[in-house]
Coordinates of C-alpha atoms in Angstrom, one line a residue:
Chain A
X1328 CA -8.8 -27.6 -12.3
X1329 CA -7.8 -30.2 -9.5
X1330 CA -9.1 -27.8 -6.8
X1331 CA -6.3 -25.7 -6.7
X1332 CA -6.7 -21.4 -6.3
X1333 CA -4.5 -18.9 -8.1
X1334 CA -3.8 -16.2 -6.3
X1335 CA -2.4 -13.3 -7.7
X1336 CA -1.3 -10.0 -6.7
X1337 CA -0.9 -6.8 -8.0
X1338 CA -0.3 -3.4 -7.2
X1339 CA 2.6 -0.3 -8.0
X1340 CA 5.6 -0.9 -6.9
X1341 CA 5.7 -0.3 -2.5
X1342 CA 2.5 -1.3 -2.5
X1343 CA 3.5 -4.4 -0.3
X1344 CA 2.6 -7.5 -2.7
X1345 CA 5.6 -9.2 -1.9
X1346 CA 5.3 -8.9 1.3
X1347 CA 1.6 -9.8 1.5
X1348 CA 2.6 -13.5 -0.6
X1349 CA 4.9 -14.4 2.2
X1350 CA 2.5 -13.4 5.3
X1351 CA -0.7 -14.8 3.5
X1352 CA 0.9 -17.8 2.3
X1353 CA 2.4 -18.7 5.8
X1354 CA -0.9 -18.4 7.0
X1355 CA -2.8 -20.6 4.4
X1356 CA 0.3 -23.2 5.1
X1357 CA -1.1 -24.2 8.8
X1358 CA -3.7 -25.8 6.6
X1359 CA -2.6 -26.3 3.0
X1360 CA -0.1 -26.9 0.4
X1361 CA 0.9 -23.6 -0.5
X1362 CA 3.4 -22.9 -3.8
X1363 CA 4.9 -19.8 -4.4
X1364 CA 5.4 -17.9 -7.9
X1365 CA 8.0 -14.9 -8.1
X1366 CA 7.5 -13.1 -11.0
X1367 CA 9.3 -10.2 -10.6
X1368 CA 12.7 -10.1 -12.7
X1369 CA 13.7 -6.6 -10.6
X1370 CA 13.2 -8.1 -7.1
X1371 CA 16.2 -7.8 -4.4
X1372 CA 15.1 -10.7 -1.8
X1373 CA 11.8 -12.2 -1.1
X1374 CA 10.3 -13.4 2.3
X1375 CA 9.4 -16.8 1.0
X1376 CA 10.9 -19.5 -0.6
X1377 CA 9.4 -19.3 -4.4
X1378 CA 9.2 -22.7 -6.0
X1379 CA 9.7 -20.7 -9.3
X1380 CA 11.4 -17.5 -9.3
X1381 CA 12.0 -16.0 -12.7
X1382 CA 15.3 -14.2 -11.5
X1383 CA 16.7 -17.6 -12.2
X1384 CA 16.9 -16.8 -15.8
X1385 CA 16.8 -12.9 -16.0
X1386 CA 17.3 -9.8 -13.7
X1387 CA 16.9 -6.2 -14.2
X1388 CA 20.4 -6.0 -12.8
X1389 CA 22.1 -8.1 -14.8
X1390 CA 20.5 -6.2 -17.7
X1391 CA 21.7 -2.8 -16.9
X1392 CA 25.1 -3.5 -16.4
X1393 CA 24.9 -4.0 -20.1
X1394 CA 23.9 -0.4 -20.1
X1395 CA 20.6 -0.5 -20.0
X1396 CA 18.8 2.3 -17.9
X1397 CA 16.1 0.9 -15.6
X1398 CA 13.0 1.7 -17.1
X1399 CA 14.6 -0.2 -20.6
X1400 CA 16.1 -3.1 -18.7
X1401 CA 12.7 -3.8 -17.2
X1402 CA 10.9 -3.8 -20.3
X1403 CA 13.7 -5.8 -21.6
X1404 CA 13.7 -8.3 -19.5
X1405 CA 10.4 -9.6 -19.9
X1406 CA 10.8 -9.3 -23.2
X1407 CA 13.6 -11.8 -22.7
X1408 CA 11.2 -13.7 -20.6
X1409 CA 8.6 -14.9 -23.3
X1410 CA 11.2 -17.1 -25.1
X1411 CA 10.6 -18.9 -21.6
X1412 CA 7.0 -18.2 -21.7
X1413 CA 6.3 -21.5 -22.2
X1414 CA 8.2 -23.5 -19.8
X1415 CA 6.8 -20.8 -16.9
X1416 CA 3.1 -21.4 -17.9
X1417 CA 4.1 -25.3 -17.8
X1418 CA 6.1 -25.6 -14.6
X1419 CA 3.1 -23.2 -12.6
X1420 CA 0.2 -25.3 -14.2
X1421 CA 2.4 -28.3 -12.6
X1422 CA 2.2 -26.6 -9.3
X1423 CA -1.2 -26.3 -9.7
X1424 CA -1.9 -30.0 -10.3
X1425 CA 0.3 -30.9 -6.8
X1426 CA -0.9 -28.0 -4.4
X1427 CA -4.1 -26.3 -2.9
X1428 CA -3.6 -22.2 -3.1
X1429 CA -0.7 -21.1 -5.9
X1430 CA -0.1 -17.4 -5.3
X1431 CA 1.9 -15.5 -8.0
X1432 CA 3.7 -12.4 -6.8
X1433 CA 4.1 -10.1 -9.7
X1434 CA 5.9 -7.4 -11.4
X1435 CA 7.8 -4.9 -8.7
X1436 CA 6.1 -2.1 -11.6
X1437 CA 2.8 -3.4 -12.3
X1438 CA 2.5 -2.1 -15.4
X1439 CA 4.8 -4.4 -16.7
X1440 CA 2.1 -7.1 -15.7
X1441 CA -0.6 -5.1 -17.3
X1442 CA 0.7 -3.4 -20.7
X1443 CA 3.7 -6.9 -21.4
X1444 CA 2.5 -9.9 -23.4
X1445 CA 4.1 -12.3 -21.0
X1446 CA 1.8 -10.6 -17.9
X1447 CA -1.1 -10.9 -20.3
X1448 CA -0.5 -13.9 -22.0
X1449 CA 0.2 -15.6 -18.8
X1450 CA -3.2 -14.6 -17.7
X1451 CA -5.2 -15.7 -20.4
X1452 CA -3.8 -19.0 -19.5
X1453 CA -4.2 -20.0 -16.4
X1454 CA -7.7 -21.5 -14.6
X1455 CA -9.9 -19.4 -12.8
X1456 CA -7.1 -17.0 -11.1
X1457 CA -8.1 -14.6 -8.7
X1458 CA -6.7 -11.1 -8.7
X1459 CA -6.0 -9.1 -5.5
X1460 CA -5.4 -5.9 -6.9
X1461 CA -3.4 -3.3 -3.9
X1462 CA -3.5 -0.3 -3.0
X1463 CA -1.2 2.0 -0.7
X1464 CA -4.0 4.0 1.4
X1465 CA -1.3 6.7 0.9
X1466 CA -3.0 7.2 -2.3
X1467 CA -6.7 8.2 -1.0
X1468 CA -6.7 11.6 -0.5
X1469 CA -9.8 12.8 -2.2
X1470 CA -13.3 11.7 -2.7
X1471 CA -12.6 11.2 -6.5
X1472 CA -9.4 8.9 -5.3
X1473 CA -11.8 6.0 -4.5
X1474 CA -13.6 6.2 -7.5
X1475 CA -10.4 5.8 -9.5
X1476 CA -9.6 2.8 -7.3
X1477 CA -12.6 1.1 -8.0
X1478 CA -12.0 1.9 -11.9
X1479 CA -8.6 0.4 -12.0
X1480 CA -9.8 -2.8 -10.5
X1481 CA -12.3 -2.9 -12.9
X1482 CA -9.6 -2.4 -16.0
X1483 CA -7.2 -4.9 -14.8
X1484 CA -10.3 -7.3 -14.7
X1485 CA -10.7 -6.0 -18.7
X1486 CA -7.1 -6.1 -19.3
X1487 CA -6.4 -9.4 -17.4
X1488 CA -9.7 -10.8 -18.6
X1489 CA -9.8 -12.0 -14.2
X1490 CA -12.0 -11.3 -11.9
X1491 CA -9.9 -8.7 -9.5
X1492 CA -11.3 -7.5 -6.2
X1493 CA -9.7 -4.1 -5.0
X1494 CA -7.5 -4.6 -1.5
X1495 CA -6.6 -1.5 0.8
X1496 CA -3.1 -3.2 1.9
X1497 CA -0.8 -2.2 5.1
X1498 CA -4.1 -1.2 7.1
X1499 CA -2.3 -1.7 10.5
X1500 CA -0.4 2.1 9.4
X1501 CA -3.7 3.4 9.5
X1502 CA -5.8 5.1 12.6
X1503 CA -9.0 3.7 13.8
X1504 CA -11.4 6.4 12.4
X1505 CA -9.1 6.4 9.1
X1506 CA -9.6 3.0 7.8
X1507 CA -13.2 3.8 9.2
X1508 CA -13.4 6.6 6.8
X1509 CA -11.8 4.2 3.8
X1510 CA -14.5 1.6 4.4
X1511 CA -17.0 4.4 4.3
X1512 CA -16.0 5.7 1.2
X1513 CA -15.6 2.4 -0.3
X1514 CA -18.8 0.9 1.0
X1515 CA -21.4 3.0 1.1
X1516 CA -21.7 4.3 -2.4
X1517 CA -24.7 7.7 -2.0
X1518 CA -22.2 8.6 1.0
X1519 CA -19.2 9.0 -1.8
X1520 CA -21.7 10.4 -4.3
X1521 CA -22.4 12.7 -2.0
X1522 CA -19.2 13.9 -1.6
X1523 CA -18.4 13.7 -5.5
X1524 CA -21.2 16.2 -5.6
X1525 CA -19.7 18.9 -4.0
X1526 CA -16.5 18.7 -6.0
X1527 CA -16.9 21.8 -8.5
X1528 CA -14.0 20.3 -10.9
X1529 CA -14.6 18.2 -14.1
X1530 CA -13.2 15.8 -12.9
X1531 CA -15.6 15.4 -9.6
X1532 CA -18.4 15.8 -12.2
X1533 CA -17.0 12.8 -14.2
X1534 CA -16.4 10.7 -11.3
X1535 CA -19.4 11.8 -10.1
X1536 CA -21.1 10.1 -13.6
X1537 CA -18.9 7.2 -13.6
X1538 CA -20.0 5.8 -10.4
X1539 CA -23.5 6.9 -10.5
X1540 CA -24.0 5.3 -13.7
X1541 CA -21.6 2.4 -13.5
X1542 CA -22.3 1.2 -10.1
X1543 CA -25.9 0.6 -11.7
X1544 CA -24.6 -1.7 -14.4
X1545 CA -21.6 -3.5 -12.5
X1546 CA -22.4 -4.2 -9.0
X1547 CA -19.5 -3.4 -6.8
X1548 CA -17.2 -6.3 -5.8
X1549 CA -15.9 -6.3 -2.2
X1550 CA -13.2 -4.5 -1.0
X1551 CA -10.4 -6.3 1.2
X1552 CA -8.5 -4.9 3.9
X1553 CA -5.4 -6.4 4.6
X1554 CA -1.9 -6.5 6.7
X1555 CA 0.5 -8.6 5.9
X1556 CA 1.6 -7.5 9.9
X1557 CA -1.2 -8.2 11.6
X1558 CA -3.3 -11.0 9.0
X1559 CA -6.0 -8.4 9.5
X1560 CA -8.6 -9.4 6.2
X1561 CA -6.7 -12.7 5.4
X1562 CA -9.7 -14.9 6.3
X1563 CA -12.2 -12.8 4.3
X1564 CA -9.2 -13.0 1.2
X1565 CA -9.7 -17.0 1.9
X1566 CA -13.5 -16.9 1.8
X1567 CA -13.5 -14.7 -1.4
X1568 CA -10.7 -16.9 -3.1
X1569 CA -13.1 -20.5 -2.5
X1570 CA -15.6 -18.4 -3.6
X1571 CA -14.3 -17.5 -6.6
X1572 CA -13.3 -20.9 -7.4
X1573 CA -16.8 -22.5 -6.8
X1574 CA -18.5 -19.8 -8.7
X1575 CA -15.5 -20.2 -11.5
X1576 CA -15.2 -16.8 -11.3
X1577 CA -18.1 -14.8 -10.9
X1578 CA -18.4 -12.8 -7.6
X1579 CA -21.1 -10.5 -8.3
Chain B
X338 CA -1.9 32.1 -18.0
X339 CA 0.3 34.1 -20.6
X340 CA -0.4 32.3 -23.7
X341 CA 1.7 29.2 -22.7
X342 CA 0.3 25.7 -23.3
X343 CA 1.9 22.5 -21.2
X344 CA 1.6 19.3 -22.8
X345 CA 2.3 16.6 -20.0
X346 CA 3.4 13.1 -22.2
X347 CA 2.0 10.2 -20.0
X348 CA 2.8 6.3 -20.8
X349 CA 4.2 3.3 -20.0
X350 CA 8.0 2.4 -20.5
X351 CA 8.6 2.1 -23.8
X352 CA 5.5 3.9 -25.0
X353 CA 7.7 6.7 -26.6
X354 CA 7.2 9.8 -24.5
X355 CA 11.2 10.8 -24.9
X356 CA 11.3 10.5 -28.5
X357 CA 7.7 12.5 -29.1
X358 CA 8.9 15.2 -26.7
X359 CA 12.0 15.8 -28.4
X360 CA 10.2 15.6 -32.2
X361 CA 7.2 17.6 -31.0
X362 CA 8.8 19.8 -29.7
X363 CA 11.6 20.6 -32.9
X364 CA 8.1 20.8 -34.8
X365 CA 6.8 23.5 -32.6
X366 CA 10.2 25.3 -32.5
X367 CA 9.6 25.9 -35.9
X368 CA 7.4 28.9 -34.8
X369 CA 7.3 28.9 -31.0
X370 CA 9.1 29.5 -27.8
X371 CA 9.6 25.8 -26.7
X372 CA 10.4 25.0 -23.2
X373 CA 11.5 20.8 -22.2
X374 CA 11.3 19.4 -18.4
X375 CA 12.0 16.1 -18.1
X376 CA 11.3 14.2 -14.6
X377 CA 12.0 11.4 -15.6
X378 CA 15.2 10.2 -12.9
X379 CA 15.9 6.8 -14.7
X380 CA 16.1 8.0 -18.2
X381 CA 20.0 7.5 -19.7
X382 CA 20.0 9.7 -22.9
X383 CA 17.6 12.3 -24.0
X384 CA 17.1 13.2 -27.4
X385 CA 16.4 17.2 -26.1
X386 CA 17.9 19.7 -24.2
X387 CA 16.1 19.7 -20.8
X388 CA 15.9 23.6 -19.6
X389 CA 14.6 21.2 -16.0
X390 CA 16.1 18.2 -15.7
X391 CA 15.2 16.4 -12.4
X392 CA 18.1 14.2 -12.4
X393 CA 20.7 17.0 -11.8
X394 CA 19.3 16.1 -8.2
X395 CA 19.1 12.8 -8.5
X396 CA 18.7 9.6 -10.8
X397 CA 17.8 5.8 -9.8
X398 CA 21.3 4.7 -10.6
X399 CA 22.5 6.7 -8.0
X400 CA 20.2 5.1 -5.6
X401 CA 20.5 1.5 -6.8
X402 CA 24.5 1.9 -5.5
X403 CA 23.3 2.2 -2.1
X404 CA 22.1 -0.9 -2.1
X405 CA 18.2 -0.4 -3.7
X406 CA 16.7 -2.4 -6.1
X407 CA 15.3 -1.0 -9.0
X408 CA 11.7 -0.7 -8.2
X409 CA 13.0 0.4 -5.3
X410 CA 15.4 3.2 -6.4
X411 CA 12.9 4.2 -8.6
X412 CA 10.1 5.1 -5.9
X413 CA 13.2 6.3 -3.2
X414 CA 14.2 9.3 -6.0
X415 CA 10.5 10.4 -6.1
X416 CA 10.5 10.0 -2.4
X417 CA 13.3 12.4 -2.6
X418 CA 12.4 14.5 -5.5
X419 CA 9.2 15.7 -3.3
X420 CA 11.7 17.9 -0.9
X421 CA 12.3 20.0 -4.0
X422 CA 8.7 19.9 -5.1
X423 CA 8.4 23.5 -4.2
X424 CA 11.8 24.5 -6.5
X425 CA 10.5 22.3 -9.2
X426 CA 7.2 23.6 -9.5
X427 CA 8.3 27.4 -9.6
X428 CA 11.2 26.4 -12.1
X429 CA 8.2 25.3 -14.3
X430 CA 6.0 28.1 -13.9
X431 CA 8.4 30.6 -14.5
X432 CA 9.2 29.0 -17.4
X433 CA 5.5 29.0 -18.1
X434 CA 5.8 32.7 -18.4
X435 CA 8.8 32.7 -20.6
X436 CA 7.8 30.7 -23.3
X437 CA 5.2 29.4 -25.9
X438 CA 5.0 25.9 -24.7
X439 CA 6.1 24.2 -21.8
X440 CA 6.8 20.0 -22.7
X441 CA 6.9 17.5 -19.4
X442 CA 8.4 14.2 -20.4
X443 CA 7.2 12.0 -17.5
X444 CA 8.5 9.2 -15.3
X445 CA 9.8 6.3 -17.6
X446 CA 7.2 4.4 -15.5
X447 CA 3.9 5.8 -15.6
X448 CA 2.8 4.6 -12.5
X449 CA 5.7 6.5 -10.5
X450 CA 3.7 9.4 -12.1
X451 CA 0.1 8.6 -11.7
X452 CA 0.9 7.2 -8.0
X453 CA 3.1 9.1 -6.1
X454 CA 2.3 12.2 -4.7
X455 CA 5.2 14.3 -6.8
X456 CA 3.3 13.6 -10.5
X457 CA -0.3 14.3 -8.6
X458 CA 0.6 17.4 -7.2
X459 CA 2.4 19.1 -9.7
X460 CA -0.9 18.7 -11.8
X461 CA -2.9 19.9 -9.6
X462 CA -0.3 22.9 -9.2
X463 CA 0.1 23.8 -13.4
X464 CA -2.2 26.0 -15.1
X465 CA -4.6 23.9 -17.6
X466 CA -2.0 21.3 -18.6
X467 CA -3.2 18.7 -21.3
X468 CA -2.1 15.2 -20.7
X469 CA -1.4 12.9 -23.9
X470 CA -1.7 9.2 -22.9
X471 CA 0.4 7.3 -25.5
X472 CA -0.7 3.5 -26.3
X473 CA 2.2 1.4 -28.0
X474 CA -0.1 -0.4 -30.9
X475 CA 1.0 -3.3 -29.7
X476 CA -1.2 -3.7 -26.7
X477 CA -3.9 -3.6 -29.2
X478 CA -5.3 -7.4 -29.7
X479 CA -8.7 -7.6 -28.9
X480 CA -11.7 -5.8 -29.3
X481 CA -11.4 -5.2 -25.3
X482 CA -8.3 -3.9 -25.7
X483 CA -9.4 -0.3 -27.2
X484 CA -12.5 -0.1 -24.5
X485 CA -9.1 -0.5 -22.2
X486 CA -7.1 2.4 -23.4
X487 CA -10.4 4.7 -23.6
X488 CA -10.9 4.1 -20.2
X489 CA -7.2 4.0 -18.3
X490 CA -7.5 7.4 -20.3
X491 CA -10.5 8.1 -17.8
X492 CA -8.9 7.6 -15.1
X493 CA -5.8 9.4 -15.9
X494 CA -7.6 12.2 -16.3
X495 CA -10.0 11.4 -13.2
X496 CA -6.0 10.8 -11.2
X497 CA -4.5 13.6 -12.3
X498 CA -7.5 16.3 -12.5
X499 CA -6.4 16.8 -16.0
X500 CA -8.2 16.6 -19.5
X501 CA -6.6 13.3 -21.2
X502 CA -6.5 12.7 -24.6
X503 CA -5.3 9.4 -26.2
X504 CA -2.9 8.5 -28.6
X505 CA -1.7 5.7 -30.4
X506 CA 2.2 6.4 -30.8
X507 CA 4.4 5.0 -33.6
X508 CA 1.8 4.7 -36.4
X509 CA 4.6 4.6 -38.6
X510 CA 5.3 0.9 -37.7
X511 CA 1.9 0.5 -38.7
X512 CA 0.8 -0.8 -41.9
X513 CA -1.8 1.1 -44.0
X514 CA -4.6 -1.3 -42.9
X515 CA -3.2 -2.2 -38.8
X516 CA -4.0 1.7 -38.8
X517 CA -7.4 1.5 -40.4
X518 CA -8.0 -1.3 -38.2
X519 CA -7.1 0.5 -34.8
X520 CA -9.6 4.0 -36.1
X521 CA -12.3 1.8 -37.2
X522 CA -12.3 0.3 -33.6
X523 CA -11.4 4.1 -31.6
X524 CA -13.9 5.9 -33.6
X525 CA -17.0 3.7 -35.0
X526 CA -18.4 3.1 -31.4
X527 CA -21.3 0.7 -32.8
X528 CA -18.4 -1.1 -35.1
X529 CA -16.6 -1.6 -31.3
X530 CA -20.0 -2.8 -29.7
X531 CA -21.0 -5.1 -32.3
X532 CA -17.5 -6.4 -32.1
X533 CA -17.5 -7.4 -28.1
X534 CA -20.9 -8.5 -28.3
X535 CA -19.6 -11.2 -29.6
X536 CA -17.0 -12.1 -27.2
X537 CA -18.8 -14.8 -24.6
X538 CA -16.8 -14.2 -21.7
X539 CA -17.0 -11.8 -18.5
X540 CA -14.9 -9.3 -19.8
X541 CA -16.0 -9.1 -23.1
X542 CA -19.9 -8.2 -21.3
X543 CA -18.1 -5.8 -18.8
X544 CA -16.7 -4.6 -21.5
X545 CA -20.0 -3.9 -23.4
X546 CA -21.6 -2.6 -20.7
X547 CA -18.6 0.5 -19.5
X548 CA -18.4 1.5 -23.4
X549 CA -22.5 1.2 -23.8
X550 CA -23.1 2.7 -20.8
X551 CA -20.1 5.6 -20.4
X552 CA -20.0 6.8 -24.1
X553 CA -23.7 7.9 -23.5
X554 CA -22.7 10.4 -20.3
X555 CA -19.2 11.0 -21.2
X556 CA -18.9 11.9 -25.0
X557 CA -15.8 10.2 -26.0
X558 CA -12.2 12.2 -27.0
X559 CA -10.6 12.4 -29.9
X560 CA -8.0 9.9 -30.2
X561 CA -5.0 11.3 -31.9
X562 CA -2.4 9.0 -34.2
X563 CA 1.3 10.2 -33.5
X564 CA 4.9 9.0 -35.0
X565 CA 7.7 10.8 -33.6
X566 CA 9.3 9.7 -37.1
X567 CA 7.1 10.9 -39.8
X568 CA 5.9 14.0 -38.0
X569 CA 2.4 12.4 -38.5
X570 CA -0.5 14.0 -36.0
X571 CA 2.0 16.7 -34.8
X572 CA -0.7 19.3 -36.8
X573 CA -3.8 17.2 -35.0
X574 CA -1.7 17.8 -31.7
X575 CA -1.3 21.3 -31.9
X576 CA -4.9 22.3 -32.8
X577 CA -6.4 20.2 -29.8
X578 CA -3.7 21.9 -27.4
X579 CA -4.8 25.0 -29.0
X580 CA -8.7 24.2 -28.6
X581 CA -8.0 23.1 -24.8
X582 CA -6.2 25.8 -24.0
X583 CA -8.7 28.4 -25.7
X584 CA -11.8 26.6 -23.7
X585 CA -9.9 26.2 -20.4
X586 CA -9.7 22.6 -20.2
X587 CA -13.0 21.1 -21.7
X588 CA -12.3 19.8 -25.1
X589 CA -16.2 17.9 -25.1

């Protein structure tokens, strides 16, 4: 392993991962060698310097003016990608031999990470990554919205076969009492429950089931909170990322 | 209500949604009133005639010659899209009371749909629609895999406040015993079980646990077996919209 943590992030598209790899990694590079993995083909310009950048061999762009549309040039270019799949798992495991922290920003769509052999595949192969898995707080609206966040972590985890902790990202947009309100929701699990109760729906009764039941099996992993603006939670990503890598992997 | 079913087609890029809309829906026209809205703003060529067709107000091509990316573009026309939310959903409901069934082709992305406010809202907003989550077989590799789509199938249906059924699209790639292969493991829950209790790693035991654990509260879905080709699980579609609709949303 040589020492070295993976870092990768995920999240829809806006969700600030791009972003996030260029603040975070400026902050872990007061201390440490810090190489940087663009993996995202439909990107326009990155805040850091990427010492691989897949757009070097494929764009979405490019693609379309072949006449693709965008949703069928992005699939197609990572399908183009995994004739290069092995010389990108090569030239990142090199990185990983020469530096401390590798962080990998990902697909602008992240289902194209999740659902596309080369995301997968890629995956499967490297040591120990750790998954930072984003959210846009615009997205929690309602008490059953936490419950799916927690879920989706726990399928890219499935999916990715990594562990992946759930991050609240661009925290320094939200109020005082909101983020307060996030943290409760995500933290204290009979106060959600509670809440899930009173939703008369199915689908507060099934998220209702899934956490009660669930949350016995799996205990919970962490949730980050985290601004790229303001480094708010990058210490506490830091802490959880040598954790990880001491525990190869397992953070429960 | 007035009779009408909506079927919502939900999947990744690529998955098929287009090309089943436009079959299903020649199927049902056979002996129904069949209504098409696709909001899909990316999409180049459609194999239906749209009677809604968001991309009359705007399309991600449009956008990208401003100067946006394509992630970008593609997230800016939902942005966009949610000024006419009000038009769009009234377009759709009075065609709701015109016809036998309403079709919704979704974003070529499903995450556009499944993140942004425009797909959550209009769900909440349409009376009883029935979501089909198409798989591509190919994401199908290991025994993990299918505990994967059961679930993301979950939390579509926890995301959208709408009952979710699964399908596994373009069976007619499939050979006679890939298809077998892919029932055995959706439908024989202790074949599935036996199968990942066998897998040593983290996921495979998370895995174990979410399908022991959830199939006892939550009694698992039909999955249904499409091809937009051969016509194949277009009779199997029809009945379960037909069940759904008759017991208001709760096909268990």
């Amino acid at each position: 392993m040589g020492g070295t943590m993976i870092i990768v992030f995920v999240g829809t598209a806006g969700s600030g991962k791009t972003s996030l790899t260029g603040a975070f990694g400026e902050y872990l590079e007061e201390n440490y060698k810090v190489a940087y993995v663009n993996l995202d083909t439909g990107v326009k310009e990155l805040p850091y310097k990427p010492d691989i950048d897949v757009r070097e061999f494929v764009t979405v762009e490019e693609i379309m003016k072949e006449g693709y549309g965008p949703n069928g040039a992005i699939v197609e270019s990572y399908d183009r990608l995994m004739n290069k799949f092995d010389y990108y798992l090569k030239e990142i495991l090199e990185l990983e031999s020469k530096k401390d922290y590798v962080l990998i920003d990902t697909p602008g769509q992240m289902e194209t990470f999740l659902f596309h052999e080369f995301g997968v595949k890629l995956m499967e192969n490297l040591p120990y990554p750790l998954v930072v898995y984003l959210s846009d707080p615009e997205i929690l609206r309602k008490p059953t919205d936490y419950c799916f966040v927690r879920f989706f972590a726990l399928l890219i985890d499935l999916r990715l076969g990594a562990t992946t902790v759930p991050a609240l990202n661009k925290v320094d947009l939200l109020k005082e009492e909101q983020l307060e309100k996030h943290r409760k929701y995500f933290e204290d699990l009979d106060y959600l429950m509670g809440r899930l109760k009173f939703d008369p729906s199915m689908q507060g009764l099934m998220a209702y089931k899934m956490c009660s039941i669930m949350m016995e099996v799996l205990p919970p992993i962490r949730v980050l909170y985290l601004s790229a603006k303001t480094r708010e939670g990058f210490e506490d990503l830091e802490t959880l990322a040598y954790e990880h890598y001491c525990t190869c992997g397992d953070l429960t």
